[in-house]
mmCIF file of C-alpha atoms and ligand atoms in Angstrom:
data_model
loop_
_atom_site.group_PDB
_atom_site.id
_atom_site.type_symbol
_atom_site.label_atom_id
_atom_site.label_comp_id
_atom_site.label_asym_id
_atom_site.label_seq_id
_atom_site.Cartn_x
_atom_site.Cartn_y
_atom_site.Cartn_z
ATOM 1 C CA MET A 1 46.183 107.860 60.004
ATOM 2 C CA PHE A 2 43.915 109.521 57.431
ATOM 3 C CA LYS A 3 43.852 108.094 53.917
ATOM 4 C CA ASP A 4 42.791 111.244 52.141
ATOM 5 C CA PRO A 5 45.581 113.770 51.410
ATOM 6 C CA SER A 6 43.098 116.654 51.562
ATOM 7 C CA TYR A 7 42.799 116.301 55.355
ATOM 8 C CA TYR A 8 46.480 117.029 55.706
ATOM 9 C CA ILE A 9 46.548 119.732 53.057
ATOM 10 C CA GLN A 10 43.625 121.647 54.541
ATOM 11 C CA GLY A 11 44.915 121.172 58.073
ATOM 12 C CA VAL A 12 48.317 122.603 57.177
ATOM 13 C CA LEU A 13 46.854 125.533 55.233
ATOM 14 C CA ASP A 14 44.561 126.292 58.189
ATOM 15 C CA PHE A 15 47.616 126.458 60.476
ATOM 16 C CA ASN A 16 46.115 123.648 62.526
ATOM 17 C CA ARG A 17 49.040 122.638 64.723
ATOM 18 C CA LEU A 18 47.806 119.122 65.326
ATOM 19 C CA MET A 19 47.462 118.509 61.592
ATOM 20 C CA LEU A 20 50.844 120.100 61.007
ATOM 21 C CA ALA A 21 52.443 117.663 63.460
ATOM 22 C CA ARG A 22 50.539 114.768 61.903
ATOM 23 C CA THR A 23 51.625 115.749 58.405
ATOM 24 C CA ILE A 24 55.248 115.798 59.492
ATOM 25 C CA THR A 25 54.814 112.379 61.102
ATOM 26 C CA LEU A 26 53.362 111.177 57.799
ATOM 27 C CA ILE A 27 56.412 112.512 55.946
ATOM 28 C CA GLU A 28 58.766 110.823 58.373
ATOM 29 C CA SER A 29 56.998 107.474 58.096
ATOM 30 C CA GLN A 30 58.847 104.661 56.353
ATOM 31 C CA LEU A 31 55.647 102.917 55.235
ATOM 32 C CA SER A 32 55.181 103.096 51.481
ATOM 33 C CA THR A 33 51.416 103.757 51.812
ATOM 34 C CA HIS A 34 52.230 106.770 53.988
ATOM 35 C CA GLN A 35 54.918 107.889 51.577
ATOM 36 C CA ASP A 36 52.424 107.806 48.704
ATOM 37 C CA ILE A 37 50.067 110.121 50.573
ATOM 38 C CA ALA A 38 52.988 112.292 51.718
ATOM 39 C CA ARG A 39 54.159 112.798 48.124
ATOM 40 C CA GLU A 40 50.741 114.012 47.109
ATOM 41 C CA VAL A 41 50.440 116.299 50.124
ATOM 42 C CA ILE A 42 53.821 117.874 49.346
ATOM 43 C CA SER A 43 52.977 118.370 45.662
ATOM 44 C CA GLU A 44 49.710 120.069 46.526
ATOM 45 C CA LEU A 45 51.334 122.298 49.112
ATOM 46 C CA LEU A 46 54.302 123.273 46.940
ATOM 47 C CA PRO A 47 52.545 126.294 45.364
ATOM 48 C CA HIS A 48 52.061 127.676 48.885
ATOM 49 C CA THR A 49 55.771 127.569 49.726
ATOM 50 C CA GLY A 50 58.683 129.909 49.151
ATOM 51 C CA LYS A 51 57.754 132.938 51.211
ATOM 52 C CA ALA A 52 59.669 132.239 54.416
ATOM 53 C CA VAL A 53 63.166 133.250 55.377
ATOM 54 C CA ARG A 54 65.113 129.995 55.494
ATOM 55 C CA LEU A 55 67.830 130.231 58.068
ATOM 56 C CA GLY A 56 70.454 127.596 58.848
ATOM 57 C CA ILE A 57 72.385 127.622 62.125
ATOM 58 C CA THR A 58 75.405 125.555 63.045
ATOM 59 C CA GLY A 59 77.884 125.548 65.889
ATOM 60 C CA VAL A 60 79.906 123.146 67.972
ATOM 61 C CA PRO A 61 78.224 121.492 70.977
ATOM 62 C CA GLY A 62 77.997 124.092 73.697
ATOM 63 C CA ALA A 63 78.308 127.080 71.361
ATOM 64 C CA GLY A 64 74.870 128.150 72.510
ATOM 65 C CA LYS A 65 72.656 127.166 69.575
ATOM 66 C CA SER A 66 69.670 126.240 71.735
ATOM 67 C CA THR A 67 70.037 129.361 73.880
ATOM 68 C CA PHE A 68 70.450 131.504 70.768
ATOM 69 C CA ILE A 69 67.405 130.032 69.033
ATOM 70 C CA GLU A 70 65.353 130.492 72.204
ATOM 71 C CA SER A 71 66.294 134.188 72.513
ATOM 72 C CA PHE A 72 66.361 134.954 68.809
ATOM 73 C CA GLY A 73 63.134 133.059 68.089
ATOM 74 C CA THR A 74 61.352 134.747 70.974
ATOM 75 C CA MET A 75 62.512 138.137 69.701
ATOM 76 C CA LEU A 76 61.148 137.331 66.236
ATOM 77 C CA THR A 77 57.757 136.234 67.565
ATOM 78 C CA GLY A 78 57.705 139.522 69.471
ATOM 79 C CA LEU A 79 58.103 141.273 66.127
ATOM 80 C CA GLY A 80 55.064 139.354 64.866
ATOM 81 C CA TYR A 81 56.831 136.609 62.930
ATOM 82 C CA ARG A 82 55.897 132.957 63.137
ATOM 83 C CA VAL A 83 58.958 130.808 63.695
ATOM 84 C CA ALA A 84 59.504 127.110 63.035
ATOM 85 C CA VAL A 85 62.591 125.384 64.423
ATOM 86 C CA LEU A 86 63.742 122.151 62.791
ATOM 87 C CA ALA A 87 66.908 120.155 63.298
ATOM 88 C CA ILE A 88 69.214 117.880 61.382
ATOM 89 C CA ASP A 89 71.145 115.570 63.603
ATOM 90 C CA PRO A 90 72.235 112.348 61.928
ATOM 91 C CA SER A 91 74.386 111.128 64.824
ATOM 92 C CA SER A 92 72.866 108.043 66.364
ATOM 93 C CA THR A 93 73.844 108.890 69.929
ATOM 94 C CA ARG A 94 71.635 111.948 69.966
ATOM 95 C CA SER A 95 69.079 110.794 67.417
ATOM 96 C CA GLY A 96 65.850 112.654 67.802
ATOM 97 C CA GLY A 97 66.932 114.153 71.049
ATOM 98 C CA SER A 98 68.895 117.186 70.062
ATOM 99 C CA ILE A 99 66.031 119.617 70.383
ATOM 100 C CA LEU A 100 63.642 117.637 72.555
ATOM 101 C CA GLY A 101 66.264 117.011 75.204
ATOM 102 C CA ASP A 102 66.955 120.701 74.979
ATOM 103 C CA LYS A 103 63.403 121.822 75.427
ATOM 104 C CA THR A 104 64.379 123.127 78.814
ATOM 105 C CA ARG A 105 66.687 125.550 77.012
ATOM 106 C CA MET A 106 63.821 126.580 74.745
ATOM 107 C CA GLU A 107 61.269 126.897 77.483
ATOM 108 C CA ARG A 108 59.661 130.070 76.245
ATOM 109 C CA LEU A 109 59.654 129.107 72.594
ATOM 110 C CA ALA A 110 58.243 125.662 73.330
ATOM 111 C CA VAL A 111 55.044 127.151 74.755
ATOM 112 C CA ASN A 112 54.868 130.091 72.342
ATOM 113 C CA ASP A 113 51.814 130.012 70.038
ATOM 114 C CA MET A 114 53.804 131.701 67.305
ATOM 115 C CA ALA A 115 56.524 129.057 67.372
ATOM 116 C CA PHE A 116 56.825 125.426 66.437
ATOM 117 C CA ILE A 117 59.712 123.180 67.443
ATOM 118 C CA ARG A 118 60.360 119.863 65.784
ATOM 119 C CA PRO A 119 63.302 117.630 66.692
ATOM 120 C CA SER A 120 65.490 115.956 64.105
ATOM 121 C CA PRO A 121 63.988 112.916 62.393
ATOM 122 C CA SER A 122 65.749 109.971 63.922
ATOM 123 C CA GLY A 123 67.829 107.272 62.332
ATOM 124 C CA GLY A 124 69.056 106.820 58.821
ATOM 125 C CA SER A 125 71.721 108.437 56.721
ATOM 126 C CA LEU A 126 72.378 112.162 56.594
ATOM 127 C CA GLY A 127 70.677 112.164 53.185
ATOM 128 C CA GLY A 128 67.577 110.509 54.576
ATOM 129 C CA VAL A 129 67.382 112.825 57.565
ATOM 130 C CA ALA A 130 67.959 115.846 55.337
ATOM 131 C CA ARG A 131 65.247 114.755 52.944
ATOM 132 C CA LYS A 132 62.645 114.670 55.711
ATOM 133 C CA THR A 133 63.756 117.994 57.138
ATOM 134 C CA ARG A 134 63.650 119.610 53.712
ATOM 135 C CA GLU A 135 60.097 118.396 53.191
ATOM 136 C CA THR A 136 59.114 119.469 56.694
ATOM 137 C CA MET A 137 60.484 122.916 55.883
ATOM 138 C CA LEU A 138 58.155 123.137 52.882
ATOM 139 C CA ILE A 139 55.187 122.038 54.985
ATOM 140 C CA CYS A 140 55.968 124.723 57.569
ATOM 141 C CA GLU A 141 56.225 127.339 54.838
ATOM 142 C CA ALA A 142 52.875 126.314 53.405
ATOM 143 C CA ALA A 143 51.417 126.591 56.905
ATOM 144 C CA GLY A 144 52.510 130.214 56.964
ATOM 145 C CA PHE A 145 55.659 130.311 59.092
ATOM 146 C CA ASP A 146 57.694 133.412 58.296
ATOM 147 C CA VAL A 147 61.067 132.173 59.469
ATOM 148 C CA ILE A 148 62.271 128.580 59.362
ATOM 149 C CA ILE A 149 65.355 127.857 61.417
ATOM 150 C CA VAL A 150 67.217 124.646 60.622
ATOM 151 C CA GLU A 151 69.732 123.758 63.325
ATOM 152 C CA THR A 152 72.612 121.328 63.116
ATOM 153 C CA VAL A 153 75.623 120.307 65.142
ATOM 154 C CA GLY A 154 78.635 120.135 62.904
ATOM 155 C CA VAL A 155 78.921 116.393 62.394
ATOM 156 C CA GLY A 156 80.447 115.194 59.134
ATOM 157 C CA GLN A 157 78.775 116.849 56.181
ATOM 158 C CA SER A 158 75.750 118.120 58.066
ATOM 159 C CA GLU A 159 76.732 121.796 57.763
ATOM 160 C CA THR A 160 77.005 121.751 54.000
ATOM 161 C CA THR A 161 73.767 119.781 53.847
ATOM 162 C CA VAL A 162 71.939 122.432 55.848
ATOM 163 C CA ALA A 163 73.629 125.225 53.894
ATOM 164 C CA SER A 164 72.286 123.662 50.703
ATOM 165 C CA MET A 165 68.676 124.062 51.791
ATOM 166 C CA VAL A 166 68.611 127.550 53.305
ATOM 167 C CA ASP A 167 68.880 131.172 52.161
ATOM 168 C CA PHE A 168 71.168 132.271 54.944
ATOM 169 C CA PHE A 169 73.712 130.171 56.791
ATOM 170 C CA LEU A 170 74.796 131.391 60.205
ATOM 171 C CA VAL A 171 77.798 129.951 62.004
ATOM 172 C CA LEU A 172 77.736 130.358 65.752
ATOM 173 C CA GLN A 173 81.181 130.389 67.351
ATOM 174 C CA ILE A 174 82.619 131.029 70.773
ATOM 175 C CA SER A 175 85.950 132.529 71.640
ATOM 176 C CA GLY A 176 88.659 130.144 72.682
ATOM 177 C CA ALA A 177 89.810 129.743 76.248
ATOM 178 C CA GLY A 178 92.987 131.579 75.390
ATOM 179 C CA ASP A 179 93.862 133.672 72.374
ATOM 180 C CA GLU A 180 93.632 130.818 69.909
ATOM 181 C CA LEU A 181 90.997 130.691 67.251
ATOM 182 C CA GLN A 182 88.388 128.070 67.894
ATOM 183 C CA GLY A 183 88.572 125.458 65.150
ATOM 184 C CA ILE A 184 86.403 126.076 62.134
ATOM 185 C CA LYS A 185 86.428 123.960 59.006
ATOM 186 C CA LYS A 186 87.371 125.708 55.770
ATOM 187 C CA GLY A 187 84.323 124.198 54.079
ATOM 188 C CA VAL A 188 82.124 125.827 56.704
ATOM 189 C CA LEU A 189 83.772 129.230 56.247
ATOM 190 C CA GLU A 190 83.031 128.956 52.549
ATOM 191 C CA VAL A 191 79.295 128.548 53.051
ATOM 192 C CA ALA A 192 78.907 130.968 55.965
ATOM 193 C CA ASP A 193 76.798 134.067 55.288
ATOM 194 C CA ALA A 194 77.710 135.404 58.727
ATOM 195 C CA ILE A 195 79.762 134.324 61.719
ATOM 196 C CA VAL A 196 78.367 135.229 65.108
ATOM 197 C CA VAL A 197 80.624 134.978 68.140
ATOM 198 C CA ASN A 198 78.306 134.117 71.014
ATOM 199 C CA LYS A 199 78.781 134.542 74.767
ATOM 200 C CA ALA A 200 80.084 138.080 74.386
ATOM 201 C CA ASP A 201 79.164 138.960 77.937
ATOM 202 C CA GLY A 202 80.731 139.418 81.372
ATOM 203 C CA ASP A 203 84.485 139.108 81.362
ATOM 204 C CA ASN A 204 84.330 137.320 78.040
ATOM 205 C CA ILE A 205 83.665 140.464 75.998
ATOM 206 C CA THR A 206 87.327 141.216 75.246
ATOM 207 C CA ARG A 207 87.996 137.659 74.124
ATOM 208 C CA ALA A 208 84.893 137.707 71.949
ATOM 209 C CA LYS A 209 86.056 140.914 70.272
ATOM 210 C CA LEU A 210 89.457 139.397 69.638
ATOM 211 C CA ALA A 211 87.854 136.276 68.182
ATOM 212 C CA LYS A 212 85.752 138.496 65.916
ATOM 213 C CA LYS A 213 88.951 140.040 64.469
ATOM 214 C CA GLN A 214 90.480 136.626 63.942
ATOM 215 C CA TYR A 215 87.435 135.293 62.119
ATOM 216 C CA GLU A 216 87.412 138.394 59.949
ATOM 217 C CA THR A 217 90.985 137.610 58.952
ATOM 218 C CA ALA A 218 90.099 133.974 58.318
ATOM 219 C CA LEU A 219 87.167 134.995 56.124
ATOM 220 C CA HIS A 220 89.463 137.100 53.950
ATOM 221 C CA LEU A 221 91.141 133.880 52.883
ATOM 222 C CA VAL A 222 88.063 132.342 51.318
ATOM 223 C CA THR A 223 86.222 133.462 48.226
ATOM 224 C CA PRO A 224 82.797 134.818 49.117
ATOM 225 C CA SER A 225 79.946 132.883 47.505
ATOM 226 C CA SER A 226 78.381 136.082 46.180
ATOM 227 C CA PRO A 227 80.092 139.178 44.745
ATOM 228 C CA ASN A 228 77.384 141.223 46.445
ATOM 229 C CA TRP A 229 77.778 139.921 49.968
ATOM 230 C CA THR A 230 80.743 139.976 52.317
ATOM 231 C CA PRO A 231 79.943 137.712 55.271
ATOM 232 C CA PRO A 232 80.173 139.859 58.416
ATOM 233 C CA VAL A 233 81.486 138.719 61.785
ATOM 234 C CA MET A 234 79.379 139.861 64.723
ATOM 235 C CA THR A 235 79.254 139.271 68.460
ATOM 236 C CA CYS A 236 76.227 138.545 70.595
ATOM 237 C CA SER A 237 75.087 137.211 73.920
ATOM 238 C CA ALA A 238 72.240 134.765 73.562
ATOM 239 C CA LEU A 239 71.995 134.613 77.345
ATOM 240 C CA GLU A 240 71.733 138.365 77.879
ATOM 241 C CA GLU A 241 69.861 138.872 74.598
ATOM 242 C CA LYS A 242 72.387 141.331 73.227
ATOM 243 C CA GLY A 243 73.272 141.788 69.578
ATOM 244 C CA LEU A 244 70.315 139.728 68.382
ATOM 245 C CA SER A 245 68.483 142.456 66.518
ATOM 246 C CA GLU A 246 71.718 143.230 64.654
ATOM 247 C CA VAL A 247 71.797 139.594 63.524
ATOM 248 C CA TRP A 248 68.219 139.863 62.282
ATOM 249 C CA ASP A 249 69.014 143.158 60.504
ATOM 250 C CA THR A 250 71.898 141.409 58.742
ATOM 251 C CA ILE A 251 69.634 138.582 57.603
ATOM 252 C CA THR A 252 66.953 140.930 56.270
ATOM 253 C CA GLN A 253 69.596 143.071 54.580
ATOM 254 C CA HIS A 254 71.014 139.938 52.927
ATOM 255 C CA LYS A 255 67.554 138.951 51.753
ATOM 256 C CA LYS A 256 66.938 142.424 50.322
ATOM 257 C CA ILE A 257 70.188 142.396 48.352
ATOM 258 C CA MET A 258 69.852 138.797 47.164
ATOM 259 C CA THR A 259 66.273 139.426 46.042
ATOM 260 C CA ALA A 260 67.222 142.593 44.187
ATOM 261 C CA THR A 261 70.104 140.928 42.336
ATOM 262 C CA GLY A 262 68.045 137.828 41.563
ATOM 263 C CA GLU A 263 70.541 135.680 43.452
ATOM 264 C CA LEU A 264 67.983 134.383 45.932
ATOM 265 C CA GLU A 265 65.800 133.024 43.167
ATOM 266 C CA GLU A 266 68.826 131.571 41.432
ATOM 267 C CA LYS A 267 70.099 129.995 44.646
ATOM 268 C CA ARG A 268 66.760 128.356 45.363
ATOM 269 C CA ARG A 269 66.540 127.137 41.781
ATOM 270 C CA ASP A 270 70.016 125.613 42.018
ATOM 271 C CA GLN A 271 69.138 124.053 45.352
ATOM 272 C CA SER A 272 66.020 122.461 43.870
ATOM 273 C CA MET A 273 68.022 121.139 40.933
ATOM 274 C CA SER A 274 70.756 119.578 43.023
ATOM 275 C CA TRP A 275 68.109 118.180 45.319
ATOM 276 C CA MET A 276 66.391 116.546 42.352
ATOM 277 C CA TRP A 277 69.654 114.999 41.182
ATOM 278 C CA PHE A 278 70.410 113.821 44.667
ATOM 279 C CA LEU A 279 67.043 112.032 44.775
ATOM 280 C CA VAL A 280 67.575 110.564 41.324
ATOM 281 C CA LYS A 281 70.938 109.149 42.378
ATOM 282 C CA GLU A 282 69.460 107.849 45.594
ATOM 283 C CA GLY A 283 66.550 106.273 43.709
ATOM 284 C CA LEU A 284 68.854 104.626 41.193
ATOM 285 C CA GLU A 285 71.032 103.279 43.940
ATOM 286 C CA THR A 286 68.068 101.783 45.795
ATOM 287 C CA TRP A 287 66.807 100.257 42.566
ATOM 288 C CA PHE A 288 70.238 98.838 41.854
ATOM 289 C CA TYR A 289 70.802 97.226 45.225
ATOM 290 C CA ASN A 290 67.262 95.831 45.432
ATOM 291 C CA HIS A 291 67.388 94.356 41.952
ATOM 292 C CA GLU A 292 67.106 90.581 42.115
ATOM 293 C CA GLU A 293 69.591 89.780 39.397
ATOM 294 C CA ILE A 294 72.128 92.288 40.685
ATOM 295 C CA GLN A 295 71.910 90.693 44.094
ATOM 296 C CA LYS A 296 72.519 87.335 42.436
ATOM 297 C CA VAL A 297 75.612 88.251 40.425
ATOM 298 C CA LEU A 298 77.139 90.931 42.652
ATOM 299 C CA PRO A 299 79.102 88.643 45.014
ATOM 300 C CA THR A 300 80.750 86.811 42.087
ATOM 301 C CA ILE A 301 81.573 89.983 40.197
ATOM 302 C CA LYS A 302 82.954 91.626 43.332
ATOM 303 C CA GLU A 303 85.159 88.648 43.984
ATOM 304 C CA ARG A 304 86.453 88.585 40.418
ATOM 305 C CA VAL A 305 87.389 92.263 40.607
ATOM 306 C CA GLU A 306 89.019 91.793 44.000
ATOM 307 C CA THR A 307 91.145 88.905 42.757
ATOM 308 C CA GLY A 308 92.130 90.786 39.646
ATOM 309 C CA ASN A 309 90.259 88.465 37.288
ATOM 310 C CA MET A 310 87.962 91.143 35.962
ATOM 311 C CA ALA A 311 88.594 94.775 35.106
ATOM 312 C CA PRO A 312 86.532 97.233 37.200
ATOM 313 C CA THR A 313 85.293 98.940 34.025
ATOM 314 C CA ARG A 314 84.013 95.672 32.596
ATOM 315 C CA ALA A 315 82.387 94.781 35.926
ATOM 316 C CA ALA A 316 80.608 98.129 36.106
ATOM 317 C CA ASP A 317 79.446 97.796 32.499
ATOM 318 C CA GLU A 318 78.030 94.357 33.166
ATOM 319 C CA LEU A 319 76.213 95.446 36.301
ATOM 320 C CA VAL A 320 74.694 98.515 34.700
ATOM 321 C CA SER A 321 73.649 96.564 31.615
ATOM 322 C CA ILE A 322 71.576 94.270 33.827
ATOM 323 C CA LEU A 323 69.413 97.280 34.713
ATOM 324 C CA GLY A 324 69.406 98.341 31.071
ATOM 325 C CA LYS A 325 68.008 94.969 30.017
ATOM 326 C CA GLU A 326 65.035 95.461 32.280
ATOM 327 C CA LEU A 327 64.221 98.743 30.582
ATOM 328 C CA LEU A 328 64.141 97.116 27.135
ATOM 329 C CA PHE A 329 61.148 94.960 28.009
HETATM 330 N N1 LIG B 401 77.692 133.365 79.219
HETATM 331 C C1 LIG B 401 76.935 132.848 78.263
HETATM 332 N N2 LIG B 401 76.602 131.557 78.285
HETATM 333 C C2 LIG B 401 75.833 131.077 77.285
HETATM 334 C C3 LIG B 401 75.365 131.903 76.223
HETATM 335 N N3 LIG B 401 74.648 131.132 75.386
HETATM 336 C C4 LIG B 401 74.657 129.887 75.878
HETATM 337 N N4 LIG B 401 75.355 129.844 77.034
HETATM 338 C C5 LIG B 401 75.574 128.672 77.908
HETATM 339 O O1 LIG B 401 76.345 127.705 77.217
HETATM 340 C C6 LIG B 401 75.906 126.395 77.522
HETATM 341 C C7 LIG B 401 75.556 125.654 76.250
HETATM 342 O O2 LIG B 401 74.454 126.298 75.619
HETATM 343 P P1 LIG B 401 73.457 125.547 74.627
HETATM 344 O O3 LIG B 401 72.498 126.561 74.155
HETATM 345 O O4 LIG B 401 72.934 124.336 75.248
HETATM 346 O O5 LIG B 401 74.460 125.145 73.481
HETATM 347 P P2 LIG B 401 74.182 124.224 72.183
HETATM 348 O O6 LIG B 401 75.020 124.788 71.093
HETATM 349 O O7 LIG B 401 72.727 124.122 71.942
HETATM 350 O O8 LIG B 401 74.771 122.856 72.632
HETATM 351 P P3 LIG B 401 74.419 121.396 72.066
HETATM 352 O O9 LIG B 401 72.918 121.279 72.016
HETATM 353 O O10 LIG B 401 75.042 120.477 73.026
HETATM 354 O O11 LIG B 401 75.036 121.296 70.705
HETATM 355 C C8 LIG B 401 74.742 126.557 78.476
HETATM 356 O O12 LIG B 401 75.188 126.398 79.790
HETATM 357 C C9 LIG B 401 74.276 127.969 78.244
HETATM 358 O O13 LIG B 401 73.657 128.543 79.358
HETATM 359 C C10 LIG B 401 75.731 133.290 76.234
HETATM 360 O O14 LIG B 401 75.380 134.094 75.382
HETATM 361 N N5 LIG B 401 76.515 133.701 77.274
HETATM 362 MG MG1 LIG B 402 71.424 122.478 71.752
#
């Protein structure tokens, strides 16, 4: 591990893949000495970020995310774009394995010089995993990747977390076995910039078209996040590489409109702000729980509230004032 941040910074800016991988490992490290260097590296690289298309992709297990990213990513590299694929997968059972275990499904992309695949950071809360992925995204942008794809399986809040760090959020769906609409959470519909019904091939085409109509109806029921963008529903076949260029056209069209209206800039600004507040809250919480005196009095206070001997408001006041006292000296 190098001590000097400039090794990492220069390595990333030079598009040195080894240094890029090492920088991401540095970011993912739990060691506070590593985190100190990582913070400096990120600050220095920040002015070099912001140019990429940030694309989020979600879909239930088996929807075809890996296959889609393989085909779509390969198409993009063919167009001359450099593509980075990152993942957010907070579930412990698949920790770190979501993309790696799938490398067989991303065979071409995995050996493509224009592409870079990084599995989800393992372990920790969704917030912790998201934090590392967000920072990795910035590193990849500074390195010069044109498109950053952040993949997630829809566990818990992971979709909204990914949606809150990208420019365009794509929901990959498949048609149901029968006529029924495959389950989609309302919260996901609200953040979708497009729904793509995958596996529209073979004798599945009719079902896929029907599903497309049903999702269009479902989308009418939610308020679009922008007055200038109506999320379209499209069909594709990741396996047969059909409908992929239409998806890319939609994304570039979205970017053009959002840039022209100033919404992209505003969205990224809002995302940075909520990210800052998230980190502040997280920092305060860590400080709180690690505080010696809090640790000392917390069990007693908790017990008194539980037994009804102390009002929750009073308890909260007392706990917070312990931190306040520290600030006075
Ligand atoms: N017919 C057809 N099959 C597809 C298509 N895309 C993916 N599949 C198949 O669907 C299965 C699941 O695809 P994956 O790409 O692994 O799906 P995933 O969303 O990455 O799944 P998880 O990683 O488990 O969340 C595989 O057997 C694929 O070959 C498609 O466009 N058409
Ligand atoms: Mg997969």
